[in-house]
Amino acid sequence: MKHENIEQQITDYIKLFPSYEKILNFFKQISIEQNKYIEDINIVPPEIKKSLRDIHIKEGFPLIDKQDFFIDINSSIDLFDSLCNISRNANEKLRINVQYIEDAISINALNLREIMRNFYDDLFIEKIAGEFDIDLPVFKFLIYESIKPSLILNVERISKENEIKNWHKGYCPVCGSMPDISKLDKDGRRFLRCSFCNFIWQSERLKCPFCENTDNKKLHYFYAEDHEAYRVDLCDNCNQYIKTVDSRKINYDPFLPVDDIVTIHLDILAQEKGYKRPTASLWGL
């Protein structure tokens, strides 16, 4: 999506959700910066043979593992630097942690090239964050948003070259990650968005994506009091939840990354009820 469209969409969301103006403006800056880099990224996404693809889909295996994504390292490092500059002015927590990162880089103690190469290794990232007293969610956020343009291009190519049909699992058919948000389209069909690569796939409507529970006595939801287009789907079998945008109740196209932001209050309510979000919220900084 071009940044002009993102700017307008976020401006429209700010009018609807003025209490989220600060974080939405931050997201807008991040998105615009990412779009500056995406045009020049050079990637060679993994080639997936048709026979292997068909077997994976049939047996319920994702097409690739996270480490198979091709990341433009140089572009990601440059973007990381730009995002640090944006983040230092966002809030005090980000400013302090950006300073920790830059101090470590200045003495050649932090190797960004190695970090970008190992973006998928949670234990490695945790170890580095611990060594330099960097807040782990902040560190993961900056790394992820830096490689995100590469991920987007990978998924565009993979989905274009590989038709994915009849996938009814709750995890992503591309990389195997769990969804972070879902939507109902105008026809009431349910779609899930991957928390890692952002691929969107159709899913069964009355089914928990995390434990595959289909017992409707253990599946229920609650709406946002001020906006019935947003709801939280709860599963009593695994005590986990996912937020859902109902496109039938709004007159604009959902922009799921932003919808996840403007419903942070629903995350809080769901967690107060004792339910867990299986995927981390990158915006809960």
Coordinates of C-alpha atoms in Angstrom, one line a residue:
M1 CA 0.0 0.0 0.0
K2 CA 1.4 3.4 -1.0
H3 CA 2.0 5.9 1.8
E4 CA -0.4 8.4 0.5
N5 CA -3.2 5.9 1.1
I6 CA -1.9 5.0 4.5
E7 CA -1.8 8.6 5.5
Q8 CA -5.4 9.2 4.5
Q9 CA -6.6 5.9 6.1
I10 CA -4.9 6.8 9.4
T11 CA -6.3 10.3 9.3
D12 CA -9.8 8.8 8.9
Y13 CA -9.2 6.4 11.8
I14 CA -8.0 9.3 14.0
K15 CA -11.3 11.0 13.4
L16 CA -13.1 7.8 14.6
F17 CA -10.7 7.1 17.5
P18 CA -9.2 10.4 18.7
S19 CA -8.0 8.8 21.9
Y20 CA -5.5 6.8 19.8
E21 CA -4.2 9.8 17.9
K22 CA -0.7 9.7 19.3
I23 CA 0.0 6.0 18.6
L24 CA -1.7 6.2 15.2
N25 CA 0.5 9.1 14.2
F26 CA 3.5 7.1 15.3
F27 CA 2.3 4.1 13.2
K28 CA 1.9 6.5 10.2
Q29 CA 5.5 7.7 10.5
I30 CA 6.7 4.1 10.6
S31 CA 4.6 3.0 7.6
I32 CA 5.7 6.0 5.5
E33 CA 9.3 5.2 6.3
Q34 CA 8.9 1.6 5.3
N35 CA 7.3 2.5 2.0
K36 CA 10.4 4.6 1.2
Y37 CA 12.5 1.4 1.3
I38 CA 10.1 -1.1 -0.2
E39 CA 10.6 0.1 -3.8
D40 CA 14.4 -0.6 -3.7
I41 CA 14.4 -3.9 -1.9
N42 CA 16.0 -6.8 -3.8
I43 CA 14.7 -10.2 -2.8
V44 CA 14.7 -13.7 -4.2
P45 CA 11.8 -15.5 -2.3
P46 CA 12.1 -19.2 -1.8
E47 CA 11.0 -21.3 -4.7
I48 CA 8.4 -23.9 -3.8
K49 CA 7.8 -26.8 -6.1
K50 CA 4.2 -27.5 -7.0
S51 CA 4.4 -31.1 -5.8
L52 CA 5.9 -30.0 -2.5
R53 CA 3.3 -27.3 -2.1
D54 CA 0.4 -29.6 -2.7
I55 CA 1.7 -32.1 -0.1
H56 CA 2.3 -29.4 2.5
I57 CA -1.3 -28.0 2.0
K58 CA -2.8 -31.5 2.1
E59 CA -0.9 -32.5 5.2
G60 CA -1.4 -29.2 7.0
F61 CA 2.2 -28.0 6.9
P62 CA 3.1 -24.4 6.1
L63 CA 4.9 -23.7 2.9
I64 CA 8.1 -22.4 4.5
D65 CA 9.7 -21.8 7.9
K66 CA 10.4 -18.3 9.2
Q67 CA 14.1 -18.6 8.4
D68 CA 13.3 -19.3 4.8
F69 CA 12.1 -15.7 4.2
F70 CA 14.7 -13.8 2.2
I71 CA 15.6 -10.6 4.0
D72 CA 17.3 -7.6 2.3
I73 CA 19.9 -7.1 5.1
N74 CA 21.3 -3.8 3.9
S75 CA 17.9 -2.2 3.5
S76 CA 16.7 -3.6 6.9
I77 CA 19.7 -2.1 8.6
D78 CA 19.1 1.3 7.0
L79 CA 15.5 1.2 7.9
F80 CA 16.4 0.1 11.5
D81 CA 18.4 3.3 11.8
S82 CA 15.5 5.4 10.5
L83 CA 13.0 3.8 12.8
C84 CA 15.3 4.5 15.8
N85 CA 15.3 8.2 14.8
I86 CA 11.5 8.2 14.7
S87 CA 11.1 6.2 17.9
R88 CA 13.3 8.4 20.0
N89 CA 10.7 11.1 19.8
A90 CA 7.7 8.9 20.4
N91 CA 7.9 8.4 24.2
E92 CA 10.4 8.2 27.0
K93 CA 10.6 4.4 27.0
L94 CA 11.5 4.2 23.4
R95 CA 13.9 7.1 23.7
I96 CA 15.8 5.4 26.5
N97 CA 16.0 2.1 24.7
V98 CA 17.0 3.6 21.4
Q99 CA 19.9 5.3 23.3
Y100 CA 20.9 1.9 24.7
I101 CA 20.9 0.4 21.2
E102 CA 22.9 3.3 19.7
D103 CA 25.5 3.2 22.6
A104 CA 26.1 -0.5 21.9
I105 CA 26.4 0.1 18.1
S106 CA 28.8 3.0 18.7
I107 CA 31.3 0.7 20.4
N108 CA 30.8 -2.1 17.8
A109 CA 29.2 -4.3 20.5
L110 CA 25.9 -4.7 18.6
N111 CA 26.1 -6.3 15.2
L112 CA 23.0 -5.3 13.3
R113 CA 23.9 -7.5 10.3
E114 CA 24.0 -10.6 12.6
I115 CA 20.7 -9.5 14.2
M116 CA 18.9 -9.2 10.9
R117 CA 20.2 -12.5 9.7
N118 CA 18.8 -14.1 12.9
F119 CA 15.5 -12.3 13.0
Y120 CA 13.6 -15.5 13.5
D121 CA 15.6 -16.8 16.5
D122 CA 13.8 -15.6 19.7
L123 CA 16.4 -17.0 22.0
F124 CA 19.2 -15.1 20.2
I125 CA 17.3 -11.8 20.2
E126 CA 16.5 -12.3 23.9
K127 CA 20.1 -12.9 24.7
I128 CA 21.3 -9.7 22.9
A129 CA 18.6 -7.6 24.5
G130 CA 19.6 -8.9 27.9
E131 CA 23.3 -8.2 27.4
F132 CA 22.6 -4.5 26.7
D133 CA 19.6 -4.0 29.1
I134 CA 17.3 -3.3 26.1
D135 CA 13.6 -3.8 26.7
L136 CA 12.8 -7.0 24.8
P137 CA 9.4 -5.9 23.3
V138 CA 11.0 -2.6 22.1
F139 CA 13.9 -4.5 20.5
K140 CA 11.7 -7.0 18.8
F141 CA 9.4 -4.2 17.6
L142 CA 12.3 -2.3 15.9
I143 CA 13.8 -5.5 14.4
Y144 CA 10.4 -6.7 13.1
E145 CA 9.4 -3.4 11.6
S146 CA 12.8 -3.2 9.9
I147 CA 12.4 -6.5 8.1
K148 CA 8.7 -6.1 7.4
P149 CA 9.1 -4.6 3.9
S150 CA 11.1 -7.7 2.9
L151 CA 8.4 -10.0 4.5
I152 CA 5.7 -8.2 2.5
L153 CA 7.5 -8.7 -0.8
N154 CA 8.2 -12.3 0.0
V155 CA 4.5 -13.0 0.7
E156 CA 3.4 -11.1 -2.4
R157 CA 5.6 -13.3 -4.5
I158 CA 4.8 -16.5 -2.7
S159 CA 1.0 -16.0 -2.8
K160 CA 1.2 -15.0 -6.5
E161 CA 3.1 -18.1 -7.5
N162 CA 1.3 -20.5 -5.2
E163 CA -2.4 -20.8 -5.1
I164 CA -3.4 -21.7 -1.6
K165 CA -6.8 -23.4 -1.3
N166 CA -8.7 -25.5 1.2
W167 CA -6.6 -24.4 4.2
H168 CA -8.7 -24.7 7.3
K169 CA -6.0 -24.5 10.0
G170 CA -5.7 -21.7 12.5
Y171 CA -2.1 -21.1 11.7
C172 CA -0.6 -19.4 8.6
P173 CA -0.3 -21.6 5.5
V174 CA 2.7 -19.6 4.5
C175 CA 4.9 -19.5 7.6
G176 CA 3.0 -21.4 10.3
S177 CA 2.6 -18.4 12.7
M178 CA -0.6 -17.8 14.6
P179 CA -3.1 -15.1 13.6
D180 CA -3.2 -11.8 15.5
I181 CA -6.6 -10.5 14.3
S182 CA -9.5 -11.6 12.1
K183 CA -12.2 -10.1 10.0
L184 CA -15.6 -10.9 8.7
D185 CA -16.1 -9.7 5.1
K186 CA -19.4 -8.3 3.7
D187 CA -20.6 -11.9 3.1
G188 CA -19.8 -13.0 6.7
R189 CA -16.8 -15.1 5.7
R190 CA -14.0 -15.2 8.2
F191 CA -10.4 -14.4 7.4
L192 CA -7.4 -14.5 9.7
R193 CA -4.2 -12.4 9.4
C194 CA -0.8 -13.9 10.2
S195 CA 0.9 -12.2 13.1
F196 CA 4.3 -12.6 11.4
C197 CA 4.1 -12.4 7.6
N198 CA 0.7 -10.7 7.5
F199 CA -0.7 -13.2 5.0
I200 CA -4.5 -13.3 5.1
W201 CA -6.4 -16.6 4.6
Q202 CA -10.0 -17.7 4.9
S203 CA -10.9 -19.7 8.0
E204 CA -13.9 -21.6 9.4
R205 CA -16.1 -19.1 11.2
L206 CA -17.2 -21.1 14.2
K207 CA -13.9 -22.5 15.3
C208 CA -11.1 -21.4 17.6
P209 CA -8.0 -20.8 15.5
F210 CA -5.7 -21.8 18.4
C211 CA -7.1 -25.1 19.7
E212 CA -9.5 -25.9 16.9
N213 CA -12.4 -26.1 19.3
T214 CA -15.8 -26.2 17.5
D215 CA -18.1 -26.6 20.6
N216 CA -20.3 -23.6 20.4
K217 CA -21.0 -23.8 24.1
K218 CA -17.4 -22.9 24.6
L219 CA -17.2 -20.3 22.0
H220 CA -18.6 -16.8 22.6
Y221 CA -17.7 -13.1 22.2
F222 CA -18.3 -9.6 23.4
Y223 CA -18.6 -6.4 21.5
A224 CA -16.9 -3.0 22.1
E225 CA -19.6 -0.9 23.8
D226 CA -18.8 2.1 21.6
H227 CA -18.3 0.3 18.3
E228 CA -20.1 -3.0 17.5
A229 CA -17.9 -3.6 14.4
Y230 CA -15.2 -4.7 16.8
R231 CA -15.6 -7.8 18.9
V232 CA -13.5 -10.3 20.9
D233 CA -13.9 -14.0 20.1
L234 CA -13.3 -16.1 23.3
C235 CA -12.6 -19.8 23.6
D236 CA -13.3 -21.4 27.0
N237 CA -11.5 -24.6 25.9
C238 CA -8.0 -22.9 25.7
N239 CA -8.8 -19.6 27.4
Q240 CA -7.5 -17.6 24.5
Y241 CA -9.0 -14.9 22.3
I242 CA -8.8 -13.1 19.0
K243 CA -10.2 -9.7 18.0
T244 CA -12.5 -9.6 15.0
V245 CA -13.5 -6.7 12.7
D246 CA -17.0 -7.1 11.3
S247 CA -16.9 -5.5 7.8
R248 CA -20.7 -5.6 7.6
K249 CA -21.0 -3.0 10.4
I250 CA -18.7 -0.4 8.9
N251 CA -18.8 1.8 5.8
Y252 CA -15.0 1.7 5.2
D253 CA -12.5 -1.1 4.4
P254 CA -10.8 -2.5 7.4
F255 CA -7.1 -1.8 7.7
L256 CA -6.2 -4.6 10.1
P257 CA -2.8 -3.3 11.4
V258 CA -4.7 -0.1 12.5
D259 CA -7.7 -2.0 13.7
D260 CA -5.4 -3.9 16.0
I261 CA -4.2 -0.6 17.5
V262 CA -7.5 1.1 18.0
T263 CA -8.8 -2.0 19.9
I264 CA -6.1 -2.2 22.5
H265 CA -8.8 -1.5 25.1
L266 CA -10.5 -4.8 24.1
D267 CA -7.2 -6.6 24.7
I268 CA -7.3 -5.2 28.3
L269 CA -10.9 -6.2 28.8
A270 CA -10.3 -9.8 27.5
Q271 CA -7.3 -10.2 29.7
E272 CA -9.2 -8.9 32.7
K273 CA -11.7 -11.7 32.0
G274 CA -8.9 -14.2 32.3
Y275 CA -8.3 -14.9 28.5
K276 CA -4.9 -14.7 26.9
R277 CA -3.7 -13.3 23.6
P278 CA -1.4 -16.0 22.0
T279 CA 0.5 -13.5 19.9
A280 CA 2.3 -10.5 21.2
S281 CA 1.0 -7.0 20.5
L282 CA 3.8 -5.1 18.9
W283 CA 2.0 -1.8 19.7
G284 CA 1.7 -2.5 23.5
L285 CA 4.8 -0.4 24.1

